[in-house]
mmCIF file of C-alpha atoms in Angstrom:
data_model
loop_
_atom_site.group_PDB
_atom_site.id
_atom_site.type_symbol
_atom_site.label_atom_id
_atom_site.label_comp_id
_atom_site.label_asym_id
_atom_site.label_seq_id
_atom_site.Cartn_x
_atom_site.Cartn_y
_atom_site.Cartn_z
ATOM 1 C CA MET A 1 61.713 -18.777 14.530
ATOM 2 C CA ARG A 2 62.582 -22.308 15.558
ATOM 3 C CA SER A 3 61.293 -25.171 13.421
ATOM 4 C CA ILE A 4 59.372 -27.978 15.102
ATOM 5 C CA TRP A 5 59.237 -30.338 12.130
ATOM 6 C CA ASN A 6 61.215 -30.952 8.943
ATOM 7 C CA GLY A 7 59.811 -32.625 5.872
ATOM 8 C CA ALA A 8 58.542 -31.946 2.362
ATOM 9 C CA ILE A 9 55.375 -30.905 0.607
ATOM 10 C CA SER A 10 54.253 -33.530 -1.910
ATOM 11 C CA PHE A 11 52.612 -31.689 -4.839
ATOM 12 C CA GLY A 12 52.056 -34.407 -7.434
ATOM 13 C CA LEU A 13 55.544 -35.419 -8.567
ATOM 14 C CA VAL A 14 56.972 -32.189 -7.175
ATOM 15 C CA SER A 15 58.605 -32.323 -3.753
ATOM 16 C CA ILE A 16 59.218 -29.093 -1.844
ATOM 17 C CA PRO A 17 61.486 -29.340 1.228
ATOM 18 C CA VAL A 18 60.019 -27.217 4.038
ATOM 19 C CA LYS A 19 60.333 -26.535 7.746
ATOM 20 C CA LEU A 20 57.314 -26.286 10.024
ATOM 21 C CA MET A 21 57.202 -23.394 12.530
ATOM 22 C CA ASN A 22 54.522 -22.200 14.918
ATOM 23 C CA ALA A 23 52.644 -19.208 13.523
ATOM 24 C CA THR A 24 51.206 -18.155 16.879
ATOM 25 C CA GLU A 25 52.478 -17.605 20.400
ATOM 26 C CA SER A 26 50.828 -17.303 23.769
ATOM 27 C CA HIS A 27 51.268 -14.219 25.959
ATOM 28 C CA ALA A 28 49.358 -15.670 28.891
ATOM 29 C CA VAL A 29 50.870 -15.131 32.342
ATOM 30 C CA SER A 30 51.801 -18.471 33.894
ATOM 31 C CA PHE A 31 52.049 -19.231 37.615
ATOM 32 C CA ARG A 32 53.950 -21.729 39.735
ATOM 33 C CA GLN A 33 52.588 -23.587 42.693
ATOM 34 C CA ILE A 34 54.145 -22.712 46.059
ATOM 35 C CA HIS A 35 53.821 -23.634 49.710
ATOM 36 C CA THR A 36 51.768 -20.812 51.276
ATOM 37 C CA GLU A 37 53.569 -20.996 54.641
ATOM 38 C CA ASP A 38 57.144 -20.529 53.470
ATOM 39 C CA GLY A 39 56.856 -19.858 49.702
ATOM 40 C CA GLY A 40 58.638 -23.047 48.688
ATOM 41 C CA ARG A 41 58.064 -24.470 45.210
ATOM 42 C CA ILE A 42 55.693 -27.392 44.815
ATOM 43 C CA ARG A 43 57.119 -30.027 42.479
ATOM 44 C CA TYR A 44 55.730 -33.273 41.138
ATOM 45 C CA ARG A 45 57.787 -36.371 41.210
ATOM 46 C CA LYS A 46 57.229 -39.377 38.959
ATOM 47 C CA VAL A 47 56.820 -42.333 41.244
ATOM 48 C CA CYS A 48 56.176 -45.969 40.374
ATOM 49 C CA GLU A 49 53.162 -47.048 42.368
ATOM 50 C CA LEU A 50 54.314 -50.677 42.485
ATOM 51 C CA GLU A 51 57.821 -49.987 43.823
ATOM 52 C CA ASP A 52 56.858 -46.723 45.580
ATOM 53 C CA ARG A 53 59.968 -44.959 44.347
ATOM 54 C CA GLU A 54 60.841 -42.096 42.031
ATOM 55 C CA VAL A 55 61.870 -43.097 38.510
ATOM 56 C CA SER A 56 63.873 -41.241 35.871
ATOM 57 C CA GLN A 57 62.691 -40.212 32.396
ATOM 58 C CA ALA A 58 64.712 -42.989 30.773
ATOM 59 C CA GLU A 59 62.662 -45.535 32.683
ATOM 60 C CA ILE A 60 59.334 -44.196 31.472
ATOM 61 C CA GLY A 61 57.592 -45.724 28.436
ATOM 62 C CA LYS A 62 54.125 -45.719 26.808
ATOM 63 C CA ALA A 63 51.141 -48.015 27.267
ATOM 64 C CA TYR A 64 47.481 -48.166 26.268
ATOM 65 C CA GLU A 65 44.939 -48.676 29.060
ATOM 66 C CA ASP A 66 42.335 -51.229 28.075
ATOM 67 C CA ALA A 67 38.699 -51.138 29.140
ATOM 68 C CA ASP A 68 39.364 -53.531 32.018
ATOM 69 C CA GLY A 69 42.216 -51.378 33.321
ATOM 70 C CA SER A 70 45.058 -53.545 32.049
ATOM 71 C CA MET A 71 48.038 -51.824 30.374
ATOM 72 C CA ILE A 72 49.251 -52.732 26.846
ATOM 73 C CA PRO A 73 52.853 -51.495 26.345
ATOM 74 C CA ILE A 74 53.651 -49.687 23.047
ATOM 75 C CA THR A 75 57.306 -49.142 22.197
ATOM 76 C CA ASP A 76 58.957 -46.659 19.833
ATOM 77 C CA GLU A 77 59.875 -49.589 17.575
ATOM 78 C CA ASP A 78 56.205 -50.511 17.291
ATOM 79 C CA LEU A 79 55.388 -46.980 16.213
ATOM 80 C CA SER A 80 58.210 -46.796 13.706
ATOM 81 C CA HIS A 81 56.748 -49.714 11.724
ATOM 82 C CA LEU A 82 53.356 -48.100 11.298
ATOM 83 C CA PRO A 83 52.348 -47.783 7.597
ATOM 84 C CA ILE A 84 52.172 -43.958 7.538
ATOM 85 C CA PRO A 85 53.374 -42.474 4.220
ATOM 86 C CA THR A 86 53.012 -38.980 5.688
ATOM 87 C CA ALA A 87 55.553 -39.465 8.459
ATOM 88 C CA ARG A 88 57.827 -36.792 6.947
ATOM 89 C CA THR A 89 55.624 -35.560 4.158
ATOM 90 C CA ILE A 90 52.793 -33.044 3.814
ATOM 91 C CA GLU A 91 50.799 -34.849 1.142
ATOM 92 C CA ILE A 92 48.358 -32.636 -0.777
ATOM 93 C CA VAL A 93 45.243 -34.668 -1.619
ATOM 94 C CA ALA A 94 42.841 -32.044 -3.037
ATOM 95 C CA PHE A 95 42.128 -28.365 -3.778
ATOM 96 C CA VAL A 96 38.772 -26.970 -2.641
ATOM 97 C CA PRO A 97 37.137 -23.532 -2.359
ATOM 98 C CA ARG A 98 37.623 -21.676 0.926
ATOM 99 C CA GLU A 99 33.909 -21.855 1.712
ATOM 100 C CA ARG A 100 34.079 -25.657 1.935
ATOM 101 C CA ILE A 101 36.119 -25.483 5.144
ATOM 102 C CA ASP A 102 34.092 -25.152 8.330
ATOM 103 C CA PRO A 103 35.872 -22.785 10.795
ATOM 104 C CA LEU A 104 35.026 -25.296 13.546
ATOM 105 C CA GLN A 105 37.615 -27.640 12.051
ATOM 106 C CA MET A 106 40.447 -25.109 12.055
ATOM 107 C CA GLY A 107 43.090 -25.502 14.750
ATOM 108 C CA THR A 108 46.732 -24.556 15.229
ATOM 109 C CA ALA A 109 48.419 -22.532 12.483
ATOM 110 C CA TYR A 110 51.948 -23.151 11.166
ATOM 111 C CA TYR A 111 54.271 -21.336 8.763
ATOM 112 C CA LEU A 112 55.870 -23.412 6.012
ATOM 113 C CA ALA A 113 59.355 -22.090 5.255
ATOM 114 C CA VAL A 114 61.621 -23.258 2.468
ATOM 115 C CA SER A 115 64.396 -25.615 3.512
ATOM 116 C CA GLY A 116 67.337 -24.857 1.250
ATOM 117 C CA ALA A 117 67.791 -22.844 -1.935
ATOM 118 C CA PRO A 118 66.521 -25.559 -4.363
ATOM 119 C CA ALA A 119 63.095 -25.398 -2.701
ATOM 120 C CA ALA A 120 62.577 -21.695 -3.488
ATOM 121 C CA LYS A 121 61.194 -22.107 -7.029
ATOM 122 C CA PRO A 122 58.700 -24.938 -6.397
ATOM 123 C CA TYR A 123 57.637 -23.169 -3.190
ATOM 124 C CA THR A 124 56.929 -19.970 -5.166
ATOM 125 C CA LEU A 125 55.129 -21.972 -7.861
ATOM 126 C CA LEU A 126 52.735 -23.516 -5.329
ATOM 127 C CA ARG A 127 52.148 -20.149 -3.638
ATOM 128 C CA GLU A 128 51.288 -18.393 -6.903
ATOM 129 C CA ALA A 129 49.044 -21.255 -8.045
ATOM 130 C CA LEU A 130 47.067 -21.142 -4.795
ATOM 131 C CA GLY A 131 46.711 -17.369 -4.963
ATOM 132 C CA ARG A 132 45.518 -17.325 -8.566
ATOM 133 C CA SER A 133 42.977 -20.139 -8.122
ATOM 134 C CA ASP A 134 41.541 -18.654 -4.893
ATOM 135 C CA ARG A 135 41.407 -22.156 -3.465
ATOM 136 C CA VAL A 136 43.052 -23.954 -0.564
ATOM 137 C CA ALA A 137 44.947 -27.230 -0.496
ATOM 138 C CA ILE A 138 43.864 -30.126 1.730
ATOM 139 C CA ALA A 139 46.768 -32.238 2.948
ATOM 140 C CA LYS A 140 47.678 -35.024 5.355
ATOM 141 C CA PHE A 141 50.739 -34.989 7.594
ATOM 142 C CA ALA A 142 52.056 -36.756 10.691
ATOM 143 C CA LEU A 143 53.044 -34.787 13.783
ATOM 144 C CA ARG A 144 53.715 -35.837 17.390
ATOM 145 C CA GLY A 145 52.860 -39.472 16.862
ATOM 146 C CA ARG A 146 49.629 -39.130 14.954
ATOM 147 C CA GLU A 147 48.392 -38.397 11.451
ATOM 148 C CA ARG A 148 46.634 -35.075 11.051
ATOM 149 C CA LEU A 149 44.608 -33.135 8.492
ATOM 150 C CA GLY A 150 45.785 -29.740 7.291
ATOM 151 C CA MET A 151 44.780 -26.853 5.043
ATOM 152 C CA LEU A 152 47.341 -24.840 3.071
ATOM 153 C CA ARG A 153 46.621 -21.251 2.082
ATOM 154 C CA VAL A 154 48.525 -18.126 1.074
ATOM 155 C CA SER A 155 49.215 -15.352 3.605
ATOM 156 C CA GLY A 156 51.254 -12.553 2.098
ATOM 157 C CA ASP A 157 54.406 -14.101 0.630
ATOM 158 C CA ALA A 158 54.233 -17.219 2.781
ATOM 159 C CA ILE A 159 52.301 -20.483 2.786
ATOM 160 C CA VAL A 160 50.387 -21.158 5.987
ATOM 161 C CA MET A 161 49.103 -24.544 7.109
ATOM 162 C CA HIS A 162 46.177 -24.832 9.531
ATOM 163 C CA GLY A 163 45.687 -28.038 11.429
ATOM 164 C CA LEU A 164 42.180 -29.361 10.831
ATOM 165 C CA LEU A 165 40.046 -31.661 12.932
ATOM 166 C CA TRP A 166 38.801 -34.779 11.243
ATOM 167 C CA PRO A 167 35.129 -34.506 10.245
ATOM 168 C CA ASP A 168 34.087 -37.074 12.874
ATOM 169 C CA GLU A 169 35.753 -34.985 15.604
ATOM 170 C CA VAL A 170 33.311 -32.095 15.166
ATOM 171 C CA ARG A 171 30.182 -32.490 17.256
ATOM 172 C CA THR A 172 26.727 -31.810 15.910
ATOM 173 C CA PRO A 173 24.890 -28.903 17.608
ATOM 174 C CA GLU A 174 22.184 -31.064 19.139
ATOM 175 C CA GLY A 175 20.428 -29.441 22.080
ATOM 176 C CA VAL A 176 22.183 -26.109 21.487
ATOM 177 C CA ALA A 177 19.440 -24.181 19.697
ATOM 178 C CA PRO A 178 16.251 -23.202 21.600
ATOM 179 C CA ASP A 179 13.726 -26.017 21.737
ATOM 180 C CA ALA A 180 10.633 -23.818 21.553
ATOM 181 C CA GLY A 181 9.823 -21.936 18.395
ATOM 182 C CA VAL A 182 10.869 -18.287 18.651
ATOM 183 C CA THR A 183 9.471 -15.600 16.359
ATOM 184 C CA VAL A 184 11.568 -12.497 15.720
ATOM 185 C CA ARG A 185 9.717 -9.369 14.640
ATOM 186 C CA GLU A 186 10.835 -7.111 11.816
ATOM 187 C CA GLN A 187 11.299 -4.193 14.244
ATOM 188 C CA GLU A 188 13.765 -6.249 16.276
ATOM 189 C CA LEU A 189 15.690 -7.232 13.159
ATOM 190 C CA ASP A 190 15.819 -3.585 12.061
ATOM 191 C CA LEU A 191 17.215 -2.566 15.450
ATOM 192 C CA ALA A 192 19.772 -5.385 15.319
ATOM 193 C CA ASP A 193 20.846 -4.214 11.851
ATOM 194 C CA ALA A 194 21.086 -0.639 13.131
ATOM 195 C CA LEU A 195 23.270 -1.813 16.038
ATOM 196 C CA MET A 196 25.539 -3.724 13.655
ATOM 197 C CA ASP A 197 25.847 -0.679 11.382
ATOM 198 C CA THR A 198 26.572 1.573 14.366
ATOM 199 C CA LEU A 199 29.296 -0.682 15.752
ATOM 200 C CA GLY A 200 30.711 -0.954 12.249
ATOM 201 C CA GLU A 201 34.164 -2.378 11.589
ATOM 202 C CA ILE A 202 37.298 -2.285 13.703
ATOM 203 C CA ASP A 203 40.992 -2.736 13.189
ATOM 204 C CA LEU A 204 41.904 -6.020 14.883
ATOM 205 C CA ASP A 205 45.301 -4.565 15.780
ATOM 206 C CA ASP A 206 43.523 -2.192 18.167
ATOM 207 C CA LEU A 207 42.211 -5.095 20.255
ATOM 208 C CA HIS A 208 44.274 -6.238 23.234
ATOM 209 C CA ASP A 209 44.056 -8.492 26.282
ATOM 210 C CA GLU A 210 42.877 -6.151 29.044
ATOM 211 C CA TYR A 211 42.904 -8.920 31.657
ATOM 212 C CA ARG A 212 46.551 -9.741 31.010
ATOM 213 C CA GLU A 213 47.503 -6.048 31.203
ATOM 214 C CA ALA A 214 45.685 -5.652 34.514
ATOM 215 C CA LEU A 215 47.348 -8.813 35.840
ATOM 216 C CA GLU A 216 50.794 -7.511 34.867
ATOM 217 C CA GLU A 217 50.074 -4.270 36.744
ATOM 218 C CA VAL A 218 49.196 -6.265 39.850
ATOM 219 C CA ILE A 219 52.435 -8.271 39.559
ATOM 220 C CA ALA A 220 54.508 -5.110 39.075
ATOM 221 C CA ALA A 221 52.909 -3.460 42.100
ATOM 222 C CA LYS A 222 53.518 -6.516 44.283
ATOM 223 C CA ALA A 223 57.139 -6.715 43.116
ATOM 224 C CA ALA A 224 57.649 -3.040 44.052
ATOM 225 C CA GLY A 225 56.045 -3.550 47.467
ATOM 226 C CA GLU A 226 53.060 -1.400 46.628
ATOM 227 C CA ALA A 227 49.358 -2.063 47.045
ATOM 228 C CA PRO A 228 47.838 -3.565 43.909
ATOM 229 C CA PRO A 229 45.415 -1.306 42.018
ATOM 230 C CA GLU A 230 41.744 -1.855 42.666
ATOM 231 C CA ALA A 231 39.854 -3.300 39.770
ATOM 232 C CA PRO A 232 36.180 -2.485 39.151
ATOM 233 C CA GLY A 233 33.762 -5.202 40.136
ATOM 234 C CA PRO A 234 32.081 -7.249 37.452
ATOM 235 C CA ALA A 235 28.756 -5.921 36.255
ATOM 236 C CA GLU A 236 25.726 -7.926 37.191
ATOM 237 C CA PRO A 237 24.305 -9.717 34.190
ATOM 238 C CA GLY A 238 20.879 -8.456 33.205
ATOM 239 C CA LYS A 239 17.927 -10.587 32.307
ATOM 240 C CA VAL A 240 17.174 -10.119 28.621
ATOM 241 C CA LEU A 241 13.419 -9.912 28.765
ATOM 242 C CA ASP A 242 12.681 -6.571 27.134
ATOM 243 C CA LEU A 243 14.600 -7.221 23.923
ATOM 244 C CA MET A 244 13.403 -4.090 22.127
ATOM 245 C CA ALA A 245 14.487 -1.819 24.992
ATOM 246 C CA ALA A 246 17.873 -3.552 25.175
ATOM 247 C CA LEU A 247 18.444 -3.121 21.440
ATOM 248 C CA GLU A 248 17.409 0.544 21.512
ATOM 249 C CA SER A 249 19.720 1.233 24.459
ATOM 250 C CA SER A 250 22.553 -0.640 22.749
ATOM 251 C CA VAL A 251 22.163 1.387 19.546
ATOM 252 C CA ARG A 252 22.060 4.640 21.517
ATOM 253 C CA ALA A 253 25.118 3.700 23.587
ATOM 254 C CA ALA A 254 27.054 2.576 20.508
ATOM 255 C CA ARG A 255 26.312 5.844 18.719
ATOM 256 C CA GLU A 256 27.463 7.861 21.730
ATOM 257 C CA SER A 257 30.619 5.772 21.987
ATOM 258 C CA ARG A 258 31.427 6.134 18.291
ATOM 259 C CA GLY A 259 30.745 9.865 18.442
ATOM 260 C CA GLY A 260 32.949 10.346 21.475
ATOM 261 C CA GLU A 261 30.081 11.569 23.618
ATOM 262 C CA GLY A 262 30.324 8.773 26.161
ATOM 263 C CA THR A 263 30.237 5.062 26.594
ATOM 264 C CA GLY A 264 26.849 3.885 27.660
ATOM 265 C CA THR A 265 25.732 0.375 28.365
ATOM 266 C CA ALA A 266 22.608 -1.278 27.185
ATOM 267 C CA GLU A 267 19.900 -1.151 29.795
ATOM 268 C CA VAL A 268 17.943 -4.364 30.047
ATOM 269 C CA ARG A 269 14.826 -4.155 32.100
ATOM 270 C CA THR A 270 12.063 -6.553 32.984
ATOM 271 C CA LEU A 271 8.751 -6.063 31.305
ATOM 272 C CA GLU A 272 5.979 -5.198 33.717
ATOM 273 C CA ARG A 273 2.780 -7.068 33.342
ATOM 274 C CA ARG A 274 0.072 -4.721 32.189
ATOM 275 C CA GLU A 275 -3.454 -5.224 33.418
ATOM 276 C CA ARG A 276 -6.317 -4.453 31.127
ATOM 277 C CA PRO A 277 -8.435 -1.545 32.397
ATOM 278 C CA ALA A 278 -12.024 -2.339 33.336
ATOM 279 C CA ARG A 279 -14.643 -1.270 30.879
ATOM 280 C CA ARG A 280 -16.335 1.958 31.827
ATOM 281 C CA THR A 281 -20.133 2.177 32.011
ATOM 282 C CA PRO A 282 -21.348 4.642 29.376
ATOM 283 C CA LYS A 283 -22.848 7.780 30.832
ATOM 284 C CA GLU A 284 -26.583 8.277 30.385
ATOM 285 C CA THR A 285 -26.611 11.599 28.574
ATOM 286 C CA GLY A 286 -29.733 11.066 26.502
ATOM 287 C CA GLY A 287 -32.057 13.079 28.796
ATOM 288 C CA LYS A 288 -29.637 15.958 29.257
ATOM 289 C CA LYS A 289 -28.935 16.114 25.574
ATOM 290 C CA SER A 290 -32.695 16.166 24.745
ATOM 291 C CA THR A 291 -33.314 18.870 27.356
ATOM 292 C CA SER A 292 -30.511 21.038 26.071
ATOM 293 C CA THR A 293 -31.672 20.538 22.504
ATOM 294 C CA ALA A 294 -35.258 21.445 23.356
ATOM 295 C CA ALA A 295 -34.081 24.488 25.287
ATOM 296 C CA GLY A 296 -31.989 25.556 22.333
ATOM 297 C CA LYS A 297 -34.884 25.156 19.973
ATOM 298 C CA THR A 298 -37.208 27.142 22.295
ATOM 299 C CA ALA A 299 -34.693 29.950 22.580
ATOM 300 C CA ALA A 300 -34.243 29.991 18.811
ATOM 301 C CA GLY A 301 -38.061 30.045 18.364
ATOM 302 C CA LYS A 302 -38.431 32.993 20.727
ATOM 303 C CA THR A 303 -35.671 34.895 18.957
ATOM 304 C CA GLN A 304 -37.281 34.262 15.582
ATOM 305 C CA ALA A 305 -40.713 35.281 16.939
ATOM 306 C CA ARG A 306 -39.276 38.548 18.238
ATOM 307 C CA LYS A 307 -37.718 39.236 14.853
ATOM 308 C CA SER A 308 -41.064 38.505 13.104
ATOM 309 C CA THR A 309 -42.983 40.825 15.473
ATOM 310 C CA SER A 310 -40.532 43.635 14.881
ATOM 311 C CA ALA A 311 -40.826 43.141 11.125
ATOM 312 C CA ALA A 312 -44.623 43.213 11.352
ATOM 313 C CA ARG A 313 -44.575 46.430 13.394
ATOM 314 C CA LYS A 314 -42.201 48.027 10.942
ATOM 315 C CA SER A 315 -44.436 46.978 8.035
ATOM 316 C CA THR A 316 -47.527 48.456 9.777
ATOM 317 C CA ALA A 317 -45.722 51.732 10.346
ATOM 318 C CA GLU A 318 -44.691 51.903 6.711
ATOM 319 C CA THR A 319 -48.316 51.195 5.662
ATOM 320 C CA ASP A 320 -49.663 53.989 7.877
ATOM 321 C CA GLU A 321 -47.125 56.390 6.464
ATOM 322 C CA GLU A 322 -48.108 55.495 2.904
ATOM 323 C CA THR A 323 -51.811 55.908 3.791
ATOM 324 C CA ALA A 324 -51.188 59.374 5.172
ATOM 325 C CA LYS A 325 -49.306 60.317 2.033
ATOM 326 C CA SER A 326 -52.137 59.001 -0.121
ATOM 327 C CA ALA A 327 -54.700 60.993 1.873
ATOM 328 C CA LYS A 328 -52.693 64.154 1.474
ATOM 329 C CA THR A 329 -52.408 63.586 -2.270
ATOM 330 C CA ALA A 330 -56.131 62.876 -2.576
ATOM 331 C CA HIS A 331 -56.923 66.167 -0.785
ATOM 332 C CA ALA A 332 -54.922 68.159 -3.304
ATOM 333 C CA ALA A 333 -55.999 66.336 -6.461
ATOM 334 C CA PRO A 334 -59.460 66.140 -8.127
ATOM 335 C CA THR A 335 -62.079 63.639 -6.979
ATOM 336 C CA ALA A 336 -61.328 61.060 -9.661
ATOM 337 C CA HIS A 337 -57.668 61.207 -8.854
ATOM 338 C CA ALA A 338 -58.446 60.877 -5.154
ATOM 339 C CA ALA A 339 -60.563 57.804 -5.786
ATOM 340 C CA LYS A 340 -57.817 56.265 -7.852
ATOM 341 C CA THR A 341 -55.246 57.070 -5.188
ATOM 342 C CA ALA A 342 -57.450 55.529 -2.530
ATOM 343 C CA LYS A 343 -57.819 52.380 -4.586
ATOM 344 C CA THR A 344 -54.074 52.210 -5.099
ATOM 345 C CA ALA A 345 -53.500 52.700 -1.409
ATOM 346 C CA LYS A 346 -56.026 50.003 -0.634
ATOM 347 C CA SER A 347 -54.294 47.542 -2.971
ATOM 348 C CA ALA A 348 -50.877 48.344 -1.563
ATOM 349 C CA LYS A 349 -52.210 48.086 1.976
ATOM 350 C CA THR A 350 -53.822 44.745 1.218
ATOM 351 C CA ALA A 351 -50.555 43.355 -0.238
ATOM 352 C CA LYS A 352 -48.582 44.614 2.726
ATOM 353 C CA THR A 353 -51.083 43.090 5.110
ATOM 354 C CA ALA A 354 -50.943 39.706 3.341
ATOM 355 C CA LYS A 355 -47.142 39.800 3.380
ATOM 356 C CA THR A 356 -47.071 40.670 7.058
ATOM 357 C CA ALA A 357 -49.554 37.923 7.907
ATOM 358 C CA LYS A 358 -47.538 35.412 5.910
ATOM 359 C CA THR A 359 -44.387 36.423 7.755
ATOM 360 C CA ALA A 360 -46.162 36.084 11.032
ATOM 361 C CA GLN A 361 -47.405 32.587 10.141
ATOM 362 C CA LYS A 362 -43.817 31.384 9.675
ATOM 363 C CA THR A 363 -42.880 32.150 13.231
ATOM 364 C CA PRO A 364 -42.993 29.321 15.774
ATOM 365 C CA ASP A 365 -45.106 31.449 18.131
ATOM 366 C CA ARG A 366 -48.615 31.474 16.503
ATOM 367 C CA SER A 367 -50.110 33.744 19.088
ATOM 368 C CA THR A 368 -47.613 36.494 18.311
ATOM 369 C CA ALA A 369 -48.254 36.084 14.582
ATOM 370 C CA ARG A 370 -52.039 36.418 15.120
ATOM 371 C CA LYS A 371 -51.548 39.597 17.161
ATOM 372 C CA THR A 372 -49.314 41.006 14.471
ATOM 373 C CA ALA A 373 -51.880 40.206 11.728
ATOM 374 C CA ALA A 374 -54.681 41.778 13.797
ATOM 375 C CA LYS A 375 -52.706 44.978 14.286
ATOM 376 C CA ALA A 376 -51.938 45.063 10.570
ATOM 377 C CA THR A 377 -55.675 44.602 9.737
ATOM 378 C CA ALA A 378 -56.662 47.345 12.177
ATOM 379 C CA GLY A 379 -54.167 49.695 10.641
ATOM 380 C CA SER A 380 -55.462 48.883 7.213
ATOM 381 C CA THR A 381 -59.071 49.561 8.301
ATOM 382 C CA ALA A 382 -58.080 52.853 9.872
ATOM 383 C CA GLY A 383 -56.308 53.909 6.735
ATOM 384 C CA LYS A 384 -59.293 52.930 4.628
ATOM 385 C CA GLY A 385 -61.652 54.981 6.804
ATOM 386 C CA ALA A 386 -59.373 57.966 6.610
ATOM 387 C CA ALA A 387 -59.327 57.735 2.832
ATOM 388 C CA LYS A 388 -63.122 57.583 2.658
ATOM 389 C CA LYS A 389 -63.504 60.635 4.920
ATOM 390 C CA THR A 390 -61.087 62.598 2.778
ATOM 391 C CA ALA A 391 -62.914 61.720 -0.436
ATOM 392 C CA SER A 392 -66.309 62.661 1.129
ATOM 393 C CA SER A 393 -65.058 66.032 2.305
ATOM 394 C CA ARG A 394 -63.794 66.736 -1.178
ATOM 395 C CA ARG A 395 -67.218 66.058 -2.742
ATOM 396 C CA ARG A 396 -68.890 68.400 -0.317
ATOM 397 C CA GLY A 397 -66.428 71.103 -1.073
ATOM 398 C CA ALA A 398 -67.040 70.745 -4.765
#
């Protein structure tokens, strides 16, 4: 690499001879201006506007244009007498933590190489001291006719110096941030974090200038007399209105890209304005509900009444059967036993009748219950008469 400046690093009382070399290079494709009709080169000539003639480089000097437009000549001799102690020296003035340096101040990077064998040891001493302290050195130096600010740091086995802007050369971000207050929801932050995690890290060596590569292909095709390859048109920028949808689509596309399933793009769509639906009038279902409830209760009452009637009929049948059995027993036994049997039958019949009547009273249909009780009473009376006739016939036989 070719050096662009020779001087020394001033580290206290230690002086380290060094050479300054550019640490970066540009790979941009440059063009020349031509005459479109015949392809001739367009060149600029330095002409004196007072004499209206072209002048050589030896005739050209420097001047400062004042506010009124007048020119103040400045010669090389004037510049050589300027009180700049850093004309050929990189003077270290302080050591600060890395975090103190705002990246906005960082400019062109330079490599500092040793100039001669005697500079090897002090150069290595400064490099090791910077690496062990994890700090950077702030220095002043003069380059291309002006004093500059620089930052020295360690990169591998070399010392690198970054040109820094002076603090008053960095603008304040006034009018850059949104004026209105913007509130970011937690869901949006979570999606942004998920997108950052999905994109993950990348090896910077894998990044390349795709525009320059495409431009070189066009130049190669034109040089070979071929048609230049067609490039895809630029995508239309979307309006970021639905931020949540854009973040979700970005996360999904990033995951597909990382997984090798495809390369999607975040879909940004405009939020549609939703209209609130009109309130519905509540349906009047009170009458229908009451009717259905009453009908249900009536049906249940009828069912229960039918069950009660059947139970009463069954009870009457059982009573008649017991009465017949009692009469048969009284006919075979003596008179006293017959009387006792009749009394027992009467008591049992009375209990059965009361039970049947009570069951009938519980039914919703009172008329059915009354009919059931009447039938039970008639059966009881018939049984009682049959018992009396049997007992009378027995006395006559005796």
